[in-house]
XYZ file of C-alpha atoms in Angstrom:
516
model
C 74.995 130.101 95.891
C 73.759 127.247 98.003
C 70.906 128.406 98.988
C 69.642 129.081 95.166
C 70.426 125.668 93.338
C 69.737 123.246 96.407
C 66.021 123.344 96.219
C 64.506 120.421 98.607
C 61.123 121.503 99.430
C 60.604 122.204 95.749
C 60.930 118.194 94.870
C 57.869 116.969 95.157
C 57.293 114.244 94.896
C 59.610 111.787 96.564
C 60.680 108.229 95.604
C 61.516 105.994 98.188
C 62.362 108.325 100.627
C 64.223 110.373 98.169
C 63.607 113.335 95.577
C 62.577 112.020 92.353
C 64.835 114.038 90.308
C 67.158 111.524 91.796
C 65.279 108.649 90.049
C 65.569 110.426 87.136
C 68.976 111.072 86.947
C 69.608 107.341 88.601
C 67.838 106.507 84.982
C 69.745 108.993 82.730
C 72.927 107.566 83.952
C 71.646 103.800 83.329
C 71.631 104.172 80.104
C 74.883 106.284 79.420
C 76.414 103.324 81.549
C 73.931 101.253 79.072
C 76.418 102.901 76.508
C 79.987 102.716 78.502
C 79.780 98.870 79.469
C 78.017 97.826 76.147
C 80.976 98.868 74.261
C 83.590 97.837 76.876
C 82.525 94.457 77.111
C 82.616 94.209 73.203
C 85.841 96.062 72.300
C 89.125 93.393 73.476
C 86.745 90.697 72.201
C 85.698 92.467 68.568
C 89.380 93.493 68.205
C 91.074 89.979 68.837
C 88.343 88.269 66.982
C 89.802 86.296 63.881
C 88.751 88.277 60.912
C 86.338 84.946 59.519
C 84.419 85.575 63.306
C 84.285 89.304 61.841
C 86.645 90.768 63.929
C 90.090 92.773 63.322
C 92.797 89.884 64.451
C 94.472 91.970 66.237
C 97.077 90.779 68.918
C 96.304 91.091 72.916
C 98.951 94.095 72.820
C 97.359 96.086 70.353
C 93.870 95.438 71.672
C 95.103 96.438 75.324
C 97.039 99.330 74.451
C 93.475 100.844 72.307
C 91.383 99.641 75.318
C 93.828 101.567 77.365
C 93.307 104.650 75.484
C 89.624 104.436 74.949
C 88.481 103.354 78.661
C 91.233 106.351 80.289
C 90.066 109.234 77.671
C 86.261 108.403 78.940
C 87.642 109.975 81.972
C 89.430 112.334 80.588
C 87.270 114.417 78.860
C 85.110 115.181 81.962
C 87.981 117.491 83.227
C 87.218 120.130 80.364
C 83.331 119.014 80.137
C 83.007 119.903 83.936
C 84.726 123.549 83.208
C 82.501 123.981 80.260
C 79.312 123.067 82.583
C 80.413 125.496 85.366
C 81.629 128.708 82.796
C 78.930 128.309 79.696
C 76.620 126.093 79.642
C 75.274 125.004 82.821
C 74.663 120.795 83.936
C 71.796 120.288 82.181
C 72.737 121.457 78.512
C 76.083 119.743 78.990
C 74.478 116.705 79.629
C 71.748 116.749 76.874
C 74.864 117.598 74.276
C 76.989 115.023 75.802
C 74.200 112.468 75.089
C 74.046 113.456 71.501
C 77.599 113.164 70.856
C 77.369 109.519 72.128
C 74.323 108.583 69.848
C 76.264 109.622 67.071
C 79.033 107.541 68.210
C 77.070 104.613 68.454
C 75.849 105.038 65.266
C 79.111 105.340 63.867
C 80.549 102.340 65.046
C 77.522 100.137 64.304
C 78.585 100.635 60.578
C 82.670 99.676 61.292
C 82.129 97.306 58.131
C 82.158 99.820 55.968
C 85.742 100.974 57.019
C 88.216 101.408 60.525
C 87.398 105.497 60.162
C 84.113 105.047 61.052
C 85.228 102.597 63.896
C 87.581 105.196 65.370
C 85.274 108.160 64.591
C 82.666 106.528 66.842
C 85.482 105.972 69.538
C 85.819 109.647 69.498
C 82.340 110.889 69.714
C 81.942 108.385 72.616
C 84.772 110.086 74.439
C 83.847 113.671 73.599
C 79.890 112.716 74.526
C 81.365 111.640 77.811
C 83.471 114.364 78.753
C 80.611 116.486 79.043
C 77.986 113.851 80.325
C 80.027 112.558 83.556
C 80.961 115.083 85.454
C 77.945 117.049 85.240
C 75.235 114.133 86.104
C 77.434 113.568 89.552
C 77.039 117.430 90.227
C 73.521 117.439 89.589
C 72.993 114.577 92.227
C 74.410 116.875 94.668
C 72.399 119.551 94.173
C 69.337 117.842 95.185
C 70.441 117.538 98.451
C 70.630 120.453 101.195
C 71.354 117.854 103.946
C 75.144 116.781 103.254
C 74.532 113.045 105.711
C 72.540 111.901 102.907
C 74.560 112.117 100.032
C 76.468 108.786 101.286
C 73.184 106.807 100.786
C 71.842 109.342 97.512
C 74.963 108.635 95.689
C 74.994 104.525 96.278
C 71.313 104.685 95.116
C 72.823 106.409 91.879
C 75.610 103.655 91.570
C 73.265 101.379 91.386
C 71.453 103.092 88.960
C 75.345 103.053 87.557
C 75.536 99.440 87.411
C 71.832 98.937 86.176
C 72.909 99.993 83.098
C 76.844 98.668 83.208
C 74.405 95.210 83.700
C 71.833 95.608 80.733
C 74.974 97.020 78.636
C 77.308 94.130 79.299
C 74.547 91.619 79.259
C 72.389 92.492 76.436
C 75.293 93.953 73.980
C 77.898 90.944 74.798
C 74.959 88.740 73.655
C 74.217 90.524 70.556
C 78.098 91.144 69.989
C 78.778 87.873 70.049
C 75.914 86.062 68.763
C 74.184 87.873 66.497
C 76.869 90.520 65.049
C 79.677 93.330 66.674
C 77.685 95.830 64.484
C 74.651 94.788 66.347
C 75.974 94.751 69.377
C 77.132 98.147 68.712
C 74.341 100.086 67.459
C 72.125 98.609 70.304
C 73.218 100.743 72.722
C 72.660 103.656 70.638
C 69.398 103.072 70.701
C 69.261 103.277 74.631
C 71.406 106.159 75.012
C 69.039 107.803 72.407
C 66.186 107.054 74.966
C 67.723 108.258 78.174
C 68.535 111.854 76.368
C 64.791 112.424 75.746
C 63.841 111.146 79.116
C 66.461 113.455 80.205
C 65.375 116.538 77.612
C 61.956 116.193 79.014
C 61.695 116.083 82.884
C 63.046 119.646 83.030
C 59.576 120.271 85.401
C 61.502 118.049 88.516
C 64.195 119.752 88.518
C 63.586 123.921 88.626
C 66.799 125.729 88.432
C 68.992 122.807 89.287
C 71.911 122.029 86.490
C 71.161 125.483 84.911
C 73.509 127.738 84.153
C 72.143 130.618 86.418
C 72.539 134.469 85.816
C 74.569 135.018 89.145
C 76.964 132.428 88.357
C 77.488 133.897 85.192
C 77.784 137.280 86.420
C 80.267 136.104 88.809
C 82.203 134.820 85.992
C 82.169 137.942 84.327
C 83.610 139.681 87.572
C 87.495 139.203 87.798
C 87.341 140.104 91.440
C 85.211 137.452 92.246
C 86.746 135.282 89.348
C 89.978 135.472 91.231
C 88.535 135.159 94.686
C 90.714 133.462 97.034
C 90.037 129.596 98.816
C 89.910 130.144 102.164
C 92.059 127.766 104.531
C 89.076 125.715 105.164
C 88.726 125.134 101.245
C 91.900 124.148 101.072
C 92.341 121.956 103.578
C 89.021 120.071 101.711
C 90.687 120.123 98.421
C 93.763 118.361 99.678
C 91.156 115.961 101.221
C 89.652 115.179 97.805
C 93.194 115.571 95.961
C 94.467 112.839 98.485
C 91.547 110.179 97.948
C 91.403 111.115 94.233
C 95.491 109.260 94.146
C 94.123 105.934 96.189
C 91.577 105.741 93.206
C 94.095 105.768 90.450
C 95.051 102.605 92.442
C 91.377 101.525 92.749
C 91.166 101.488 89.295
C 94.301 100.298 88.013
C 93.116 97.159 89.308
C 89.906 97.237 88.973
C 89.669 97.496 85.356
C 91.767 94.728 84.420
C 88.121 93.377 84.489
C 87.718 94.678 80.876
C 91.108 93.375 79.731
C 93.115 91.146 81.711
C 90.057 89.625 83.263
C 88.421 88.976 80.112
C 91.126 87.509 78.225
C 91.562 85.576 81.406
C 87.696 83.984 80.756
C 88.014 83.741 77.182
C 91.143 81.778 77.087
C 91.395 80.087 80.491
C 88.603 79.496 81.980
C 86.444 76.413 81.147
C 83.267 77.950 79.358
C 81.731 74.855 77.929
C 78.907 73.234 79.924
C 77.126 70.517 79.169
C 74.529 68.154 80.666
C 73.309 69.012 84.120
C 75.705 71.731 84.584
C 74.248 73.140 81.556
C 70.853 73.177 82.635
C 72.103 74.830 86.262
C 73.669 77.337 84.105
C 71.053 78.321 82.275
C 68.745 78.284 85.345
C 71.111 80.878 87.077
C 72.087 82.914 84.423
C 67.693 83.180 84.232
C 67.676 84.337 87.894
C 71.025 86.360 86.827
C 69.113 88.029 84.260
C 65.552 88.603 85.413
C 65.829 89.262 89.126
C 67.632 92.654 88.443
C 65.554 93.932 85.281
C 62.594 93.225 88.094
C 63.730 95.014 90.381
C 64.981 98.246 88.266
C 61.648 97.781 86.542
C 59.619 98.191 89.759
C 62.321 101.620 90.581
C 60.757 102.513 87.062
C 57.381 101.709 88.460
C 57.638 103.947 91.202
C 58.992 107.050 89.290
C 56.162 106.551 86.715
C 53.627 106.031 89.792
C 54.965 109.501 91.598
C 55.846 111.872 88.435
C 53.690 110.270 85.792
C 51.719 113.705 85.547
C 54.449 116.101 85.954
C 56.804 114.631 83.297
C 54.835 112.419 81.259
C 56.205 112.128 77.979
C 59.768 111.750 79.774
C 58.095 108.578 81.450
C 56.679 107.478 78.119
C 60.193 107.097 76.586
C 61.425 105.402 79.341
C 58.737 103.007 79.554
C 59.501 102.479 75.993
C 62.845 101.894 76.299
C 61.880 98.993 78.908
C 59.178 97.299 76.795
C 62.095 96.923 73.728
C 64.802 95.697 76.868
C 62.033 93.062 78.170
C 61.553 91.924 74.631
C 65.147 91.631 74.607
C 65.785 89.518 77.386
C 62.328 87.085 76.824
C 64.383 86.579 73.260
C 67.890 85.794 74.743
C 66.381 83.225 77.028
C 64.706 81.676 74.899
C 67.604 80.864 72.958
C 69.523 79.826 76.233
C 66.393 77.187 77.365
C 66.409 75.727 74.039
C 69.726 74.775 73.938
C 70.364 73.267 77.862
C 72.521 69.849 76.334
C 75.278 71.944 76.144
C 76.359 75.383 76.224
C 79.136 77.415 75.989
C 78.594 80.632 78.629
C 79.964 83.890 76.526
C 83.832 85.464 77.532
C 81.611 88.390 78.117
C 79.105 87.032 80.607
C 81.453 87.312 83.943
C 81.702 91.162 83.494
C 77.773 91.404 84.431
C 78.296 89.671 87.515
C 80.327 93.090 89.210
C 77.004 94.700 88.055
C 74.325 91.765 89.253
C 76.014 92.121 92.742
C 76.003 95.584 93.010
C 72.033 96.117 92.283
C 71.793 93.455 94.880
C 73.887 94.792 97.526
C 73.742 98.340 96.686
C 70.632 99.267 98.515
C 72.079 97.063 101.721
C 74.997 99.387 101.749
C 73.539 102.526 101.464
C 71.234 101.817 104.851
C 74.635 100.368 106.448
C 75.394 103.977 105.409
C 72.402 105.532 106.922
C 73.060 104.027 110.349
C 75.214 104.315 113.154
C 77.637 101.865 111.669
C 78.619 104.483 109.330
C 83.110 104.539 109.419
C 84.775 107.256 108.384
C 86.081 108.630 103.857
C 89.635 106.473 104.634
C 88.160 103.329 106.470
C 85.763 102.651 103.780
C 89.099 103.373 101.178
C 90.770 100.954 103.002
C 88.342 98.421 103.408
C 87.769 98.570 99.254
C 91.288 98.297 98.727
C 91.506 94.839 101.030
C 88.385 93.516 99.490
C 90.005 94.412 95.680
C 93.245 92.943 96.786
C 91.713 89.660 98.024
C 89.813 89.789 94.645
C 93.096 88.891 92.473
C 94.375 86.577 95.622
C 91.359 83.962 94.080
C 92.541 84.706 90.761
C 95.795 84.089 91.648
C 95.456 80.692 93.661
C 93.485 79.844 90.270
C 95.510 80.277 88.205
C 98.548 78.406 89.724
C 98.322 75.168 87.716
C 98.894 76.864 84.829
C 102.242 77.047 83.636
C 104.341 80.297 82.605
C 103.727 81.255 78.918
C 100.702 78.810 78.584
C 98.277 80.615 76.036
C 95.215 78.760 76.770
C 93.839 76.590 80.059
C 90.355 75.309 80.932
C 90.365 76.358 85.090
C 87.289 76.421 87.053
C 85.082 79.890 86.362
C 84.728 79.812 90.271
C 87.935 82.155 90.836
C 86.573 84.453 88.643
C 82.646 84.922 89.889
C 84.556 85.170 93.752
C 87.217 87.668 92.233
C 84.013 89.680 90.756
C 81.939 89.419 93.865
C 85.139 90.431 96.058
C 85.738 93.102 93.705
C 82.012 94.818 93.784
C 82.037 94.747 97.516
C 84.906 97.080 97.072
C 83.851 99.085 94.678
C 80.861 100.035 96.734
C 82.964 100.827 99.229
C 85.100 103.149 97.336
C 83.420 105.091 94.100
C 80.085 105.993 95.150
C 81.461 107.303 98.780
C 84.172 109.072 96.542
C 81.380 110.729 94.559
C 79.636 111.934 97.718
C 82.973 113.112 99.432
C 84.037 115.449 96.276
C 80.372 116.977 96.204
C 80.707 117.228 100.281
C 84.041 118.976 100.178
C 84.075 120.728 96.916
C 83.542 124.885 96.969
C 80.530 124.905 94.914
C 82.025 127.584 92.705
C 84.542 124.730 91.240
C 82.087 121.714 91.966
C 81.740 120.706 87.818
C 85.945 121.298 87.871
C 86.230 118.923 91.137
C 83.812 115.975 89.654
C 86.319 116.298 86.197
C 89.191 116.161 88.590
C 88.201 113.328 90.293
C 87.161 111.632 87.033
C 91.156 112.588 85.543
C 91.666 110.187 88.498
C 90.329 107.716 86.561
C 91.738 108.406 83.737
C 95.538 108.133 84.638
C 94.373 104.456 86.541
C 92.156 102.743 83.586
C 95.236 104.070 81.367
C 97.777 102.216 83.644
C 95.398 99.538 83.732
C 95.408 98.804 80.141
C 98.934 99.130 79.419
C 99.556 96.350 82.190
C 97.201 94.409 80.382
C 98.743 94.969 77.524
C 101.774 93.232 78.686
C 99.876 90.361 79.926
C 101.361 87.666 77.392
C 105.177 88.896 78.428
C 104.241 88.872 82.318
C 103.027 85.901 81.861
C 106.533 84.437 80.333
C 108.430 85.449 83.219
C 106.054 85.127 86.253
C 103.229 82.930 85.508
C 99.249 84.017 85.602
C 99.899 83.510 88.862
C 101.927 86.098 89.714
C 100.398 88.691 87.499
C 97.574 88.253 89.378
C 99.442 88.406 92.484
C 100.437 91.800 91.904
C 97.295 93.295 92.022
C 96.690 91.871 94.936
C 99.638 93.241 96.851
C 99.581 96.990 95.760
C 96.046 97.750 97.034
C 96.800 95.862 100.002
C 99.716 98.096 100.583
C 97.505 101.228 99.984
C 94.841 100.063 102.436
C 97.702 99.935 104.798
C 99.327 103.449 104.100
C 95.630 105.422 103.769
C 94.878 104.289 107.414
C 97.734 105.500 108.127
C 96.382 109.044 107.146
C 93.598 108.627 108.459
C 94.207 111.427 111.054
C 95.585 113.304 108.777
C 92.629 113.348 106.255
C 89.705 113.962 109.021
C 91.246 116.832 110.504
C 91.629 118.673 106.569
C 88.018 117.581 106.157
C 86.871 119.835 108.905
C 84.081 118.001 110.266
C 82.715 116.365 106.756
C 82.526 112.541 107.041
């Protein structure tokens, strides 16, 4: 089966070293990010909102327990979207349906004015669309590839292509959100996730049979005997591989995404926001760097594509050169605003989630040479290293946040702790979720690859749901252990799973057989 879907020599041409079906996909999943981060980085904020700020009022409970629910079924869904892609419908079709689904739940929630149903019917079309988006992008990334030592650097390219989009989202919709209007804010990245399907729909010529559903596979499906074929010991030794990182990323996670709860509550109501003379005028200089340095450089990716495929797929380039004209227009119009107004200015709750994303399409393509060289350490190193790096993360938070008292609602500390906590944070991440990506597509039979990316996903499902429910319970941690110490715990459970995965280290290499 390998040798029919990995097709190398037929992707032509290449992009920075790279097939360009990569680049294309690195752009599909920009804007489904676009999508994911967009509405993250509005939904605790919308929901807490008093209702004269056009919000719901809702306590920091309620709003964690329905962020828990929406951010965890994202990653559910992909379990049953990956079976789906690998039984019936093959990558591609999956994908284009999946981005449907999420248009229509964008549209859906833009209008939440007109009643909570269409609120929560948008909520669910997001997390159907994504079910059968996720999975099958990752497995499609893959499949470009024949050679399995570049995957490492392949799939850190496509995290940043990841985090282009969890940037533009965060940025662009969390200024909309919470200047303009949540509907706004909302329906905006509908409009992006509209554009990446038909930039999708229409570079089928890149990609030959790659994320089809091909007649083989089908007739192997059809064929008990093969249907029921046995893993071999070599298989399963690779699945327990996979099955063993997959529980250190329900860790990961856990933590992680306190940066869409915890973390955010933590800038909205404690961290001194309000800038004014020359600190304004820094701020606004940085946040211009902040802003235009990566739409520059994922602009000139764009250029490249366009330069290399322009003729093969040129109404696919057209939309997404569209889609980049109406984001520059965009961003010229938000800093505008910013420079006009550099007396004082109060920097938006939601501005500290694009720094995870800033750093990672800086550092992104620094890591993936790292990954490319000799200096290359091994699937439970890296998990380790991510884990220490997350862990010292909350440690700033947690030194931060020690003059404030126990059961204190609001505070005014220094927004230092929480750009180091971010920056700590991404350095993990890239350490963890794009090699974790690579090592499921490495060790996965392909016969059950869409099943193993949904797997791995369900991974992040069970940690962004414990995630939230800890958030949740920020208010009553808080009573009995101070900021301080809620902080403090995230700090000392991935520490303590850095410790116990190199521990296994051993143990993992010799069930990976060779991958690393």
């Amino acid at each position: 089966m390998m040798s029919e879907i990995t097709v190398d020599k037929k992707i032509d041409p290449k992009v920075l070293n790279h097939p360009a079906g990569l680049f294309v996909l690195f752009f599909t999943e920009m804007w489904e990010r676009f999508s994911y981060y967009g509405m993250r980085a509005l939904l605790v904020l919308f929901l807490v909102s008093a209702l004269d700020e056009g919000g719901w009022a809702w306590s920091r409970e309620d709003a964690g327990v329905l962020y828990a629910w929406y951010s965890s079924l994202v990653y559910f869904t992909p379990l049953i979207g990956g079976y789906i892609a690998d039984r019936l419908t093959g990558a591609r079709t999956a994908i284009v349906g999946g981005a449907f689904l999420m248009t229509l739940g964008h549209l859906s929630l833009a209008f939440e004015f007109v009643g909570q149903w269409s609120f929560y019917l948008g909520l669910t079309l997001l997390v159907l669309g994504n079910g059968l988006f996720k999975p099958n992008i990752s497995t499609m990334v893959g499949d470009l590839y024949k050679k399995e030592s570049k995957k490492d650097s392949a799939y850190t390219i496509f995290y940043m292509g990841i985090n282009a989009g969890a940037f533009l989202g965060i940025m662009l919709c969390g200024y909309v959100g919470e200047t303009v209007g949540w509907s706004y804010g909302f329906g905006l990245a509908g409009i992006f996730m509209l554009f990446g399907l038909l930039q999708f729909y229409f570079s089928k010529a890149l990609f030959g049979e790659i994320g089809s559903l091909h007649k083989k596979a089908v007739k192997h499906t059809e064929n008990k005997a093969v249907e029921k074929e046995s893993l071999t010991t070599k298989e399963k030794d690779r699945l327990i591989a996979v099955s063993v990182f997959a529980i250190f990323t329900i860790v990961f996670w856990w933590a992680f995404e306190q940066a869409g709860s915890s973390m955010t509550i933590f800038a909205k109501d404690y961290t001194q926001r309000v800038l004014t003379g020359e600190w304004a005028t820094l701020f606004v200089w940085v946040n211009f760097f902040l802003t235009v340095v990566p739409v520059i450089i994922v602009t000139w990716v764009l250029g490249l594509l366009v330069k290399q495929t322009f003729s093969k797929i040129s109404l696919s380039n057209s939309f997404l050169m569209a889609s980049f004209v109406i984001i520059w227009a965009i961003v010229i119009w938000k800093l505008y605003g910013e420079f006009s107004s550099t007396d004082q200015i109060e920097v938006p709750a939601s501005w500290f989630g694009i720094l995870n994303s800033f750093f990672i399409i800086a550092f992104a393509p620094l890591i993936s040479k790292i990954w490319d060289t000799k200096f290359n350490p091994s699937g439970p190193v890296k998990f380790a290293i991510a884990m220490v790096l997350l862990g010292a993360g909350f440690g700033f938070l947690a030194y931060g946040s020690m003059s404030i008292k126990s059961g204190v609602a609001e505070a005014s500390v220094s927004m230092f702790w929480l750009i180091a906590a971010y920056f700590l944070h991404t350095m993990g991440e890239l350490c963890l979720s794009p090699i974790g990506l690579s090592y499921v597509s490495k060790l996965s039979p392909r016969r059950l690859i869409g099943l193993m990316f949904g797997v791995w996903l369900f991974a992040s499902f069970i940690g962004n749901l414990l995630s939230g429910y800890t958030a949740s319970s920020i208010d009553s941690l808080n009573e009995m252990m101070g900021l301080s110490g809620f902080f403090l715990l995230f700090t000392i459970i991935p520490v303590g799973a850095a410790v116990i995965i190199l521990a296994m280290s051993n143990f993992l290499k010799k069930r990976m057989h060779g991958v690393h």
